[in-house]
Amino acid sequence: MESQSDLQLLWQKAASRLRRRVNLAWWYQELAIPLCLVALAVGGFVLLARRNEWSLGPAFWTVSGGATLLAGGFAYWRAKRKWITLEQAYVRLDADLGLQSALSTALAKRGAWPDFSERKDVLRWKAGQVALPVVGALAFLIFGFALPVAPAKQSVPELQPYSWSRLASEVEELVDEGLIDEDYAEDVKKRLEELREQKADEWFSAASLEATDSLQQAHSSEMNRLNRDLMEIQKTLKKVGSPEATKADRQKLQQQFEEAMEGMRNGQMKPNEKLMKQLAEAAKQGLNQMSEEDRKAMQERLKELADKLGDDLGEGEGEGEPGGEGDQEGRGPGEGGVQRGPGTSSNLYGENSPDLKLGKFEHLDGKDDKEPEPGDLLNVEEIEHELDESMKGPTTSGAATSEGKGGDRVWKDALDPDEQKSLKSFFE
Amino acid sequence: MEYANEAQVAEAQSHIKRLSEALNQVLYGQETLIDFVLNGVLARGHILLEGLPGLGKTELVKGLSKTLVLENKRIQFTPDLLPGDITGNPVLQETDGKREFVFQPGPIFANIVLADEINRASPKTQSALLEAMQEHRVTVLGQTHPLPKPFFVLATQNPIELEGTYPLPEAQLDRFLFKLDVRKNSVAALEKIVNQRELGVEPQVQAVLGQSHFESVIETVRRVYLPEVVANYIARLVDATHAGEAEATKAVKFGASPRAALSLASASKARAVMNGRGNASFEDVKLVAPAVLRHRMVLDYGARIDGATTDSVIEALLEEIPFQTTDTPRPLSAAQ
């Protein structure tokens, strides 16, 4: 048989245990929704990260842990208002164990503590309610980590303007064939890379396409210039070798040779280094001093290079007969694919007249009334509108608004004489 | 205030037990009714007994007065009864050659007054009881006459034959501590009555408790400890009887008064002593609540049409209002 102090201690422990249980349950109840929300957010982020192939670093785990702690703190703040005191726990024990308020009386020192036997807990955990938030939170996390997702970015390359790849391959081809110097190729590639470094959304913007077009034109212009210079040198070499060339002619040709060399040196697109050295050496020795074999070999080499350049120029741009206005040097009207010049392609409408003044505007003078230009004012006259005057306007009620003259128009005017005649004979 | 100790409570309980046994010899098969009548008397309250004729209401009151050795008087309420017939009248008397009015006390001057069929008297006559019941005194022609102590009114009324009756006003009803329904006897109780009673012969009742002992029992009841949490429960319960304060009392037109709360506390204390405890409990309040509240609540017309009664509303209310003020969190449930 326990003494009163022992009983008091036992009941105090029981009340404390009940209070802890109730308060913990309140905290857990308030935690349920924030915990699920945090799990939902974490799961969603994981899903997003997997889709975008982001790595889940320490920052992610720190933030996730912090959010969980924050949810716990929020639940604590909410639950604290509902927590019960020790006195309220005694009241619960009184009420639930049917102790006839003996504990409240004993606590107020107005009565003895009731006997304490191994009593069952007055409140028990509900397994379903306890498991629900945890299961919900775990479900969200499992969804985040295990739900199959397709990566948002496929390894398919972005669609680039075709001109970039074509220009790059052209330059590459020229270098591979040993036609031009590599510095020029590097410069073009660098400019193309600058264009690629823009946002993908802007690759096809007007500014980007205009810059691409400008680069393309500059490249074509350089190829033309180099081709022209090489042809000039070749012609010079050919004329120097001619037996009819006088000394003065040869000096003039030497001068033309050096000018062409100077042009090639100053241009952006230079021939390959080996050729430049050979040409420079020839210019230094003097064209007269070159042997016939060396000159012919040089001529062949130059012709070969010029032909290759010519072939490259012909690809996609064409050297069409001028039938209209070309928008740039070396580009024929109506030819060259999507970058063709304005005007019609040659021979589109058959053979051109031999008198056609190609490539020039012909001004049409409109002063002669007999040969007016389109848009000239030829004549001004006043005419009267044809009005139907048969209608007399509003009339009083019951009056005929039409005298039936409309029918006249049908059989008198609209019918031809034979029809009128047969119609008349029918009514007669 | 000095609270009753265990010995005092035990002594009071033994007296009450003897009273109860004696009364059970008067009225067979009405143990619950007898308990509540004793409960009401120990709580110093007046009791309204409602039941059909012949169920023993009058016998119970007479038996109570005999066991307690208290003076009792019976007033048969009729429509032509006047207030003076109850309180008493001044009578002109000649004493030593001088004529003067001398107050002649009425039947209310007794320890236990049986107001039989109280609802048959006019409201004017019924109201003559108001002052007597609340303040234990009577004022006639400006002179106040105190009533003897203890003073109890045990009134009866018949729930049938309501023609020519005057329902008690709310103010009058509120002065009754309990309203008790006298139910019909069981077959076994009827058999016992037939075997042991004879028509027209009053049962023999022994005096059990002298007035001084009875007053000491009442004093013990007064000194029973009422825990704060129980007082809080009483307050919440009475407050919830008002319309809109609880789900159960939506159909209530008027709720209980503060006097009902005091009555609940007093009746709970008496019940605690009857059960041998020195403190009132939630369970005591719950037990006496229907008897205390049923005549203090007025239901609206719609609820009455729907068949609701004050007893059904009180039952629902007692289910709705918990003993403790704290809620139970969802993850926990009461252990069976």
GROMACS .gro file of C-alpha atoms in nm, chain A residues 21-22 25-26 28-29 84 88 91-92 94-95 98-102 104-105 108 110 112 120-126 129-130, chain B residues 1 3-4 6 225 227 229-230 275 277-284 323-336:
model
   62
   21ARG     CA    1   0.177   1.258  -2.528
   22VAL     CA    2  -0.099   1.512  -2.590
   25ALA     CA    3   0.031   1.476  -3.075
   26TRP     CA    4  -0.061   1.841  -3.121
   28TYR     CA    5   0.261   1.616  -3.493
   29GLN     CA    6  -0.085   1.717  -3.610
   84ILE     CA    7  -0.207   2.133  -2.211
   88GLN     CA    8  -0.522   1.997  -1.737
   91VAL     CA    9  -0.837   1.681  -1.524
   92ARG     CA   10  -0.812   1.454  -1.827
   94ASP     CA   11  -0.998   1.247  -1.372
   95ALA     CA   12  -1.248   1.257  -1.656
   98GLY     CA   13  -1.385   0.815  -1.390
   99LEU     CA   14  -1.206   0.920  -1.074
  100GLN     CA   15  -1.488   1.148  -0.958
  101SER     CA   16  -1.255   1.451  -0.966
  102ALA     CA   17  -1.042   1.294  -0.695
  104SER     CA   18  -0.832   1.768  -0.891
  105THR     CA   19  -0.940   1.757  -0.528
  108ALA     CA   20  -0.598   2.132  -0.439
  110ARG     CA   21  -0.877   1.907  -0.032
  112ALA     CA   22  -0.658   1.220  -0.052
  120LYS     CA   23  -0.420   0.176  -1.915
  121ASP     CA   24  -0.335   0.490  -2.102
  122VAL     CA   25  -0.635   0.717  -2.139
  123LEU     CA   26  -0.527   0.824  -2.486
  124ARG     CA   27  -0.372   0.606  -2.753
  125TRP     CA   28  -0.201   0.681  -3.080
  126LYS     CA   29  -0.409   0.623  -3.391
  129GLN     CA   30  -0.335   0.932  -3.834
  130VAL     CA   31   0.028   0.889  -3.733
  429MET     CA   32  -1.463   2.801   0.457
  431TYR     CA   33  -1.449   2.184   0.410
  432ALA     CA   34  -1.620   1.870   0.531
  434GLU     CA   35  -1.416   1.230   0.569
  653TYR     CA   36  -1.546   2.090  -0.187
  655PRO     CA   37  -1.316   2.178  -0.757
  657VAL     CA   38  -1.263   2.249  -1.292
  658VAL     CA   39  -1.607   2.119  -1.192
  703ASN     CA   40  -2.200   0.886  -0.251
  705ARG     CA   41  -1.734   1.183  -0.109
  706GLY     CA   42  -1.611   1.514   0.021
  707ASN     CA   43  -1.584   1.665  -0.325
  708ALA     CA   44  -1.827   1.718  -0.607
  709SER     CA   45  -1.732   1.570  -0.941
  710PHE     CA   46  -1.806   1.597  -1.311
  711GLU     CA   47  -2.012   1.283  -1.280
  712ASP     CA   48  -2.228   1.436  -1.006
  751PHE     CA   49  -1.549   1.757  -1.884
  752GLN     CA   50  -1.215   1.903  -1.975
  753THR     CA   51  -1.157   2.227  -2.160
  754THR     CA   52  -0.885   2.089  -2.385
  755ASP     CA   53  -0.945   1.919  -2.717
  756THR     CA   54  -0.798   1.587  -2.820
  757PRO     CA   55  -0.552   1.601  -3.111
  758ARG     CA   56  -0.639   1.389  -3.416
  759PRO     CA   57  -0.350   1.143  -3.383
  760LEU     CA   58  -0.486   1.036  -3.042
  761SER     CA   59  -0.805   0.864  -2.945
  762ALA     CA   60  -0.961   0.767  -2.616
  763ALA     CA   61  -0.846   0.425  -2.501
  764GLN     CA   62  -1.132   0.184  -2.453
   0.00000   0.00000   0.00000
